Short mmCIF file of C-alpha atoms and ligand atoms in Angstrom, two decimals:
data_model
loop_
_atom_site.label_atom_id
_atom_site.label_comp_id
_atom_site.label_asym_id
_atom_site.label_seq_id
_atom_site.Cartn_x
_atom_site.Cartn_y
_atom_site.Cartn_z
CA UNK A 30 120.92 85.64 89.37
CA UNK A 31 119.32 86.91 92.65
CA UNK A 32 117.87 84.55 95.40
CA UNK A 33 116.05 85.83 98.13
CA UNK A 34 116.55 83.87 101.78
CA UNK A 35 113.36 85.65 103.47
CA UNK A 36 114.21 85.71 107.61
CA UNK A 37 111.01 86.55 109.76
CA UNK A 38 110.43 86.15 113.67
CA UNK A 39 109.55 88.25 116.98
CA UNK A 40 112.27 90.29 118.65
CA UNK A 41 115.06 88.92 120.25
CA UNK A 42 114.54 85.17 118.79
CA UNK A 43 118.26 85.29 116.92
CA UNK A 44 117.05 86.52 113.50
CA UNK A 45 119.85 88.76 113.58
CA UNK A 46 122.65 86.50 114.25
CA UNK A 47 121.69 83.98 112.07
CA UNK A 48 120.70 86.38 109.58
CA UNK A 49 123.97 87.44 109.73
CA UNK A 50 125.72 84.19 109.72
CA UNK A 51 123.72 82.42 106.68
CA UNK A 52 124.52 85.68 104.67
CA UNK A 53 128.20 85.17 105.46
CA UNK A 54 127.97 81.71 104.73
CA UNK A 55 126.32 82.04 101.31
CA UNK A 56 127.95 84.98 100.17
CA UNK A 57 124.65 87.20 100.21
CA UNK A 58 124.22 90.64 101.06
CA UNK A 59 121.90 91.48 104.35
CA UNK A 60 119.24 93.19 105.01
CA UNK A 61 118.05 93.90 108.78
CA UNK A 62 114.57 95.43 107.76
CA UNK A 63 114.27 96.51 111.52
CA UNK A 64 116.74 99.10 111.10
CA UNK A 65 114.50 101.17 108.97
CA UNK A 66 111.71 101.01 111.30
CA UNK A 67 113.62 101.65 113.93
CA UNK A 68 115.27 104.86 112.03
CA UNK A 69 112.15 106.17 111.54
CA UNK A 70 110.94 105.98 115.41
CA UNK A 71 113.83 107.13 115.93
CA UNK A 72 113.41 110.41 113.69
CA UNK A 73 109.32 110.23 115.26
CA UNK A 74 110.91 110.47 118.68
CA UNK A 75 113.12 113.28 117.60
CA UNK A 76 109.69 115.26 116.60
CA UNK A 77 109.29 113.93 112.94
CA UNK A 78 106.00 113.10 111.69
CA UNK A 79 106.34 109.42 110.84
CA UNK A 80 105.18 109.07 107.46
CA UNK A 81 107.04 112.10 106.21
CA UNK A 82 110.43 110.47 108.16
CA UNK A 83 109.99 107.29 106.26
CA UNK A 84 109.67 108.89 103.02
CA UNK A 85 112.68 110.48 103.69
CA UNK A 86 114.52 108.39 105.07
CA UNK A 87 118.19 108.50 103.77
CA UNK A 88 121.41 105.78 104.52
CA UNK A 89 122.53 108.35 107.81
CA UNK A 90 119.60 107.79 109.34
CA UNK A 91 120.61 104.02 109.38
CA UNK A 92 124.02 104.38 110.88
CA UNK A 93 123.09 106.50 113.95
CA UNK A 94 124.36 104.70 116.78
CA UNK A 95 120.89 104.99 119.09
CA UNK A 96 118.66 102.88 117.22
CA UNK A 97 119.47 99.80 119.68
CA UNK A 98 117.82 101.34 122.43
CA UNK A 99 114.33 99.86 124.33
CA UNK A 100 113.11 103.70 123.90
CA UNK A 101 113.60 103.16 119.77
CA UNK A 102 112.38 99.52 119.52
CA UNK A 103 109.14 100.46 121.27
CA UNK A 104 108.83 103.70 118.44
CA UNK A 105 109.60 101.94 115.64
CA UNK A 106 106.81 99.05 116.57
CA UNK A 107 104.40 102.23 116.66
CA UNK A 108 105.51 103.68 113.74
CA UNK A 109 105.41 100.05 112.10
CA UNK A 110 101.42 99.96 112.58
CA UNK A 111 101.23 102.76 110.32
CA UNK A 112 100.35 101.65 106.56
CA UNK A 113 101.92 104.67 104.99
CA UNK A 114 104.97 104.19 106.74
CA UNK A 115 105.16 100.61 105.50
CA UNK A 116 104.33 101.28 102.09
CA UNK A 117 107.11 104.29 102.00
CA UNK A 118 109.67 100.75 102.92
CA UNK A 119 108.46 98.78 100.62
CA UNK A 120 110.57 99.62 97.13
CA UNK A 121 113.35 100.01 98.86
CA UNK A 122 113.51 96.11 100.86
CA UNK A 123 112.17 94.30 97.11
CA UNK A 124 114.77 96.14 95.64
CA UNK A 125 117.06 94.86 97.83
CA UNK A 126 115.63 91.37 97.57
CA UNK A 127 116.09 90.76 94.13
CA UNK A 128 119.69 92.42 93.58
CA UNK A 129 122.27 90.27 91.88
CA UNK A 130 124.15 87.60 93.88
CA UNK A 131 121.49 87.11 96.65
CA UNK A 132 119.87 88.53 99.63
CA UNK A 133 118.81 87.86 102.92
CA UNK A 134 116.32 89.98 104.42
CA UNK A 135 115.09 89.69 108.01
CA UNK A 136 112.92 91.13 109.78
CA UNK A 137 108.61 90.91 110.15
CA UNK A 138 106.65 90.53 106.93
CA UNK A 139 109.54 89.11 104.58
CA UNK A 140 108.10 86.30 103.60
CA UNK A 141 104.07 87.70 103.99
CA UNK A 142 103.98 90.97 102.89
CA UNK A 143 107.39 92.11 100.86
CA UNK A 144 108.75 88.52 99.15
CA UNK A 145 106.13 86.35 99.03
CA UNK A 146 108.08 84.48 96.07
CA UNK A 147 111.36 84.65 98.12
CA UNK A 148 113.35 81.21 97.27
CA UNK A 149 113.58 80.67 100.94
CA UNK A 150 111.51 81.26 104.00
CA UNK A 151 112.45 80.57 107.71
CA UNK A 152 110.63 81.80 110.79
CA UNK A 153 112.93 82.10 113.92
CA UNK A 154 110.99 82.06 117.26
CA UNK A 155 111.94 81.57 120.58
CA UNK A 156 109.43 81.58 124.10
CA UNK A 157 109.10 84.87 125.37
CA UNK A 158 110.92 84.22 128.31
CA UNK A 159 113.95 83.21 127.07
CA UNK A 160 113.94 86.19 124.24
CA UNK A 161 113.40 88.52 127.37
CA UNK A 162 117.02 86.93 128.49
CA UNK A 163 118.77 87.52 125.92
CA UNK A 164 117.74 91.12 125.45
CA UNK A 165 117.99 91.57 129.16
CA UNK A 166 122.04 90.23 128.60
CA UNK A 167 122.72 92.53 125.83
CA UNK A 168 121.18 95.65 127.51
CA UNK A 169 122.99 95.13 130.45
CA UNK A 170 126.46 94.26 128.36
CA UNK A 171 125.80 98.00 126.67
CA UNK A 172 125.76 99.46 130.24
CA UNK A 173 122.02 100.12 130.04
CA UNK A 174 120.17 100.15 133.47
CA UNK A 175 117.38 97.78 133.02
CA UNK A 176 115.72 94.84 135.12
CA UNK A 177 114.18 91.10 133.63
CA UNK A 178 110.59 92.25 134.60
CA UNK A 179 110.76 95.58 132.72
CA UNK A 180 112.58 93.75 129.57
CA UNK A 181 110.01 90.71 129.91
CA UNK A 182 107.05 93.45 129.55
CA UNK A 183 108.42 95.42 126.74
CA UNK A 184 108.80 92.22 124.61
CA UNK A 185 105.38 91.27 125.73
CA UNK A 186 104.35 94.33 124.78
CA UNK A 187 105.91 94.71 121.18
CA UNK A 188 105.04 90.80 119.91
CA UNK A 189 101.29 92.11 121.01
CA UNK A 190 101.14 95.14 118.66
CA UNK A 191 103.33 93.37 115.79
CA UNK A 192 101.38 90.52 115.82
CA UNK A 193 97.92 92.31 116.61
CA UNK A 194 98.36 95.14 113.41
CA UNK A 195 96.14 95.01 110.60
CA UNK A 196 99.01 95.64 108.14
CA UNK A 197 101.40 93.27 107.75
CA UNK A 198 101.00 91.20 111.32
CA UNK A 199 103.85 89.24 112.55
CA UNK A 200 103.17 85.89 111.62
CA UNK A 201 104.98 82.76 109.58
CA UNK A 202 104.15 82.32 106.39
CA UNK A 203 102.45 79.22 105.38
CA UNK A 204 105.78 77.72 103.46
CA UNK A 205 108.00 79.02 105.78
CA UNK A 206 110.85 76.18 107.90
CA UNK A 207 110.04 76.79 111.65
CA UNK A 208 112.90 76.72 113.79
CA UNK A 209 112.30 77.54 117.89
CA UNK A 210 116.12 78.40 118.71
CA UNK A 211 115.01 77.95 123.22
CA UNK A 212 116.83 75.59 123.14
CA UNK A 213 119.55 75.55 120.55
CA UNK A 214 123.05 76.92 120.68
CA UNK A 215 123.64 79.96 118.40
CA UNK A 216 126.07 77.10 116.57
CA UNK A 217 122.92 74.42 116.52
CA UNK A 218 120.65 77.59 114.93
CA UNK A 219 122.65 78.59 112.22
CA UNK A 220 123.31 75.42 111.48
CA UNK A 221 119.66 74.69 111.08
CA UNK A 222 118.87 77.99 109.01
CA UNK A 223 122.01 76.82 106.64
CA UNK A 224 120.36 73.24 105.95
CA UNK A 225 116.97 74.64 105.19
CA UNK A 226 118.29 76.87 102.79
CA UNK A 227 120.08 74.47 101.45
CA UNK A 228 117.27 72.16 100.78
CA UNK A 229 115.48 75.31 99.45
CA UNK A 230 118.29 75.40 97.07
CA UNK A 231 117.98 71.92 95.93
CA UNK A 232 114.37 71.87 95.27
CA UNK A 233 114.92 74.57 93.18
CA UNK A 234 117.23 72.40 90.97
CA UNK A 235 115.29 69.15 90.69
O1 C5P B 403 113.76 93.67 114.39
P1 C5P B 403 113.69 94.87 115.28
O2 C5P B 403 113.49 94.54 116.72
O3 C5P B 403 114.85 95.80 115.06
O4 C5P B 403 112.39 95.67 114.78
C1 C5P B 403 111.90 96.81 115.45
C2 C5P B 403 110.41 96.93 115.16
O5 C5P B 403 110.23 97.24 113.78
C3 C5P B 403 109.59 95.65 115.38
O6 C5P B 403 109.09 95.52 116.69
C4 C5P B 403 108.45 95.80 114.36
O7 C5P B 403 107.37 96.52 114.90
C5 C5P B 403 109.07 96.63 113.26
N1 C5P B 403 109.38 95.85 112.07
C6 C5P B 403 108.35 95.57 111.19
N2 C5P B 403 108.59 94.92 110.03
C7 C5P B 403 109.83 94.51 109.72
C8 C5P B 403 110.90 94.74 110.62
C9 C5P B 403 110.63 95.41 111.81
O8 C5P B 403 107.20 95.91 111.46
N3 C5P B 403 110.05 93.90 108.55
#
């Protein structure tokens, strides 16, 4: 039986993590749907025309280790404005979706755009400041030279253009569980992602 947890929010907000954790916890498999746009910036930065690098995009192009870099997530939000390069993703992710056992995909348009009948929707947000802090940490653990200004900016920048695009804008869909993780612990978020699934799950029974 599959069962699609649908995972959407802005950069940074803890999609991610608790992505990862409610997969773990359910016994899904995960999706981060990032990753392929950020593959294919990456291949656009290496001198690939973009829709031609999504079209061919292959599981290597995935596993290169550069893709976490502010040089790639600023590609891959270009590339991601591009309707042919979403609509070379799209198979691939509702595949995914609706394998056996279930899935949890995270990423933009998950519950808008790519599983609008997903069995569960969340949308993770966080203020822009505090997102910029949290990026700014990891950079910084990774050895990456950066300052808070330059990070705040960039994230600035990238909610602008994913929310602003015609195709498949950032945004919550209308049934999807809201949680603002500012203030919450990463314990207190996945906690809160786990109980709205849950009660997903048991409307879906009664
Ligand atoms: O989630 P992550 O920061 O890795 O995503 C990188 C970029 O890929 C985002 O800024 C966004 O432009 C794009 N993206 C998208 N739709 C998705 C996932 C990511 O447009 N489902």
């Amino acid at each position: 039986m599959s069962f699609t947890i649908a995972i959407d929010g802005p950069a940074a907000a803890g999609k991610g993590t608790i992505s990862r954790a409610v997969a773990a916890h359910f016994g899904f498999a995960h999706l981060d749907t990032g990753l392929l746009y950020r593959a294919v910036g990456a291949r656009h930065l290496a001198g690939a025309e973009p829709v031609a690098a999504a079209t061919q995009l292959t599981a290597a192009d995935l596993e290169a280790d550069d893709l976490r870099t502010p040089e790639v997530a600023q590609a891959a939000s270009r590339v991601a404005a591009i309707g042919a390069v979403r609509a070379a993703l799209v198979d691939f992710q509702r595949a995914f979706a609706r394998r056996a056992g279930g899935a949890v995909l995270d990423g933009r348009d998950i519950g808008t755009v790519i599983c609008p009948e997903a069995e569960a929707k969340l949308f993770v947000t966080a203020s822009p400041e505090v997102r910029a802090e949290r990026r700014y940490r990891e950079l910084r653990e990774k050895g990456i030279e950066t300052d808070f200004a330059t990070v705040l900016a960039d994230t600035r920048e990238r909610d602008a253009r994913d929310m602003g695009r015609t195709d498949a804008p950032l945004r919550p869909a209308d049934d999807a569980v809201e949680i603002d993780t500012s203030h919450l612990s990463i314990d207190e978020a996945v906690a809160a992602a786990i109980a709205a699934v849950d009660q997903a799950m048991k409307e879906r029974t009664t």
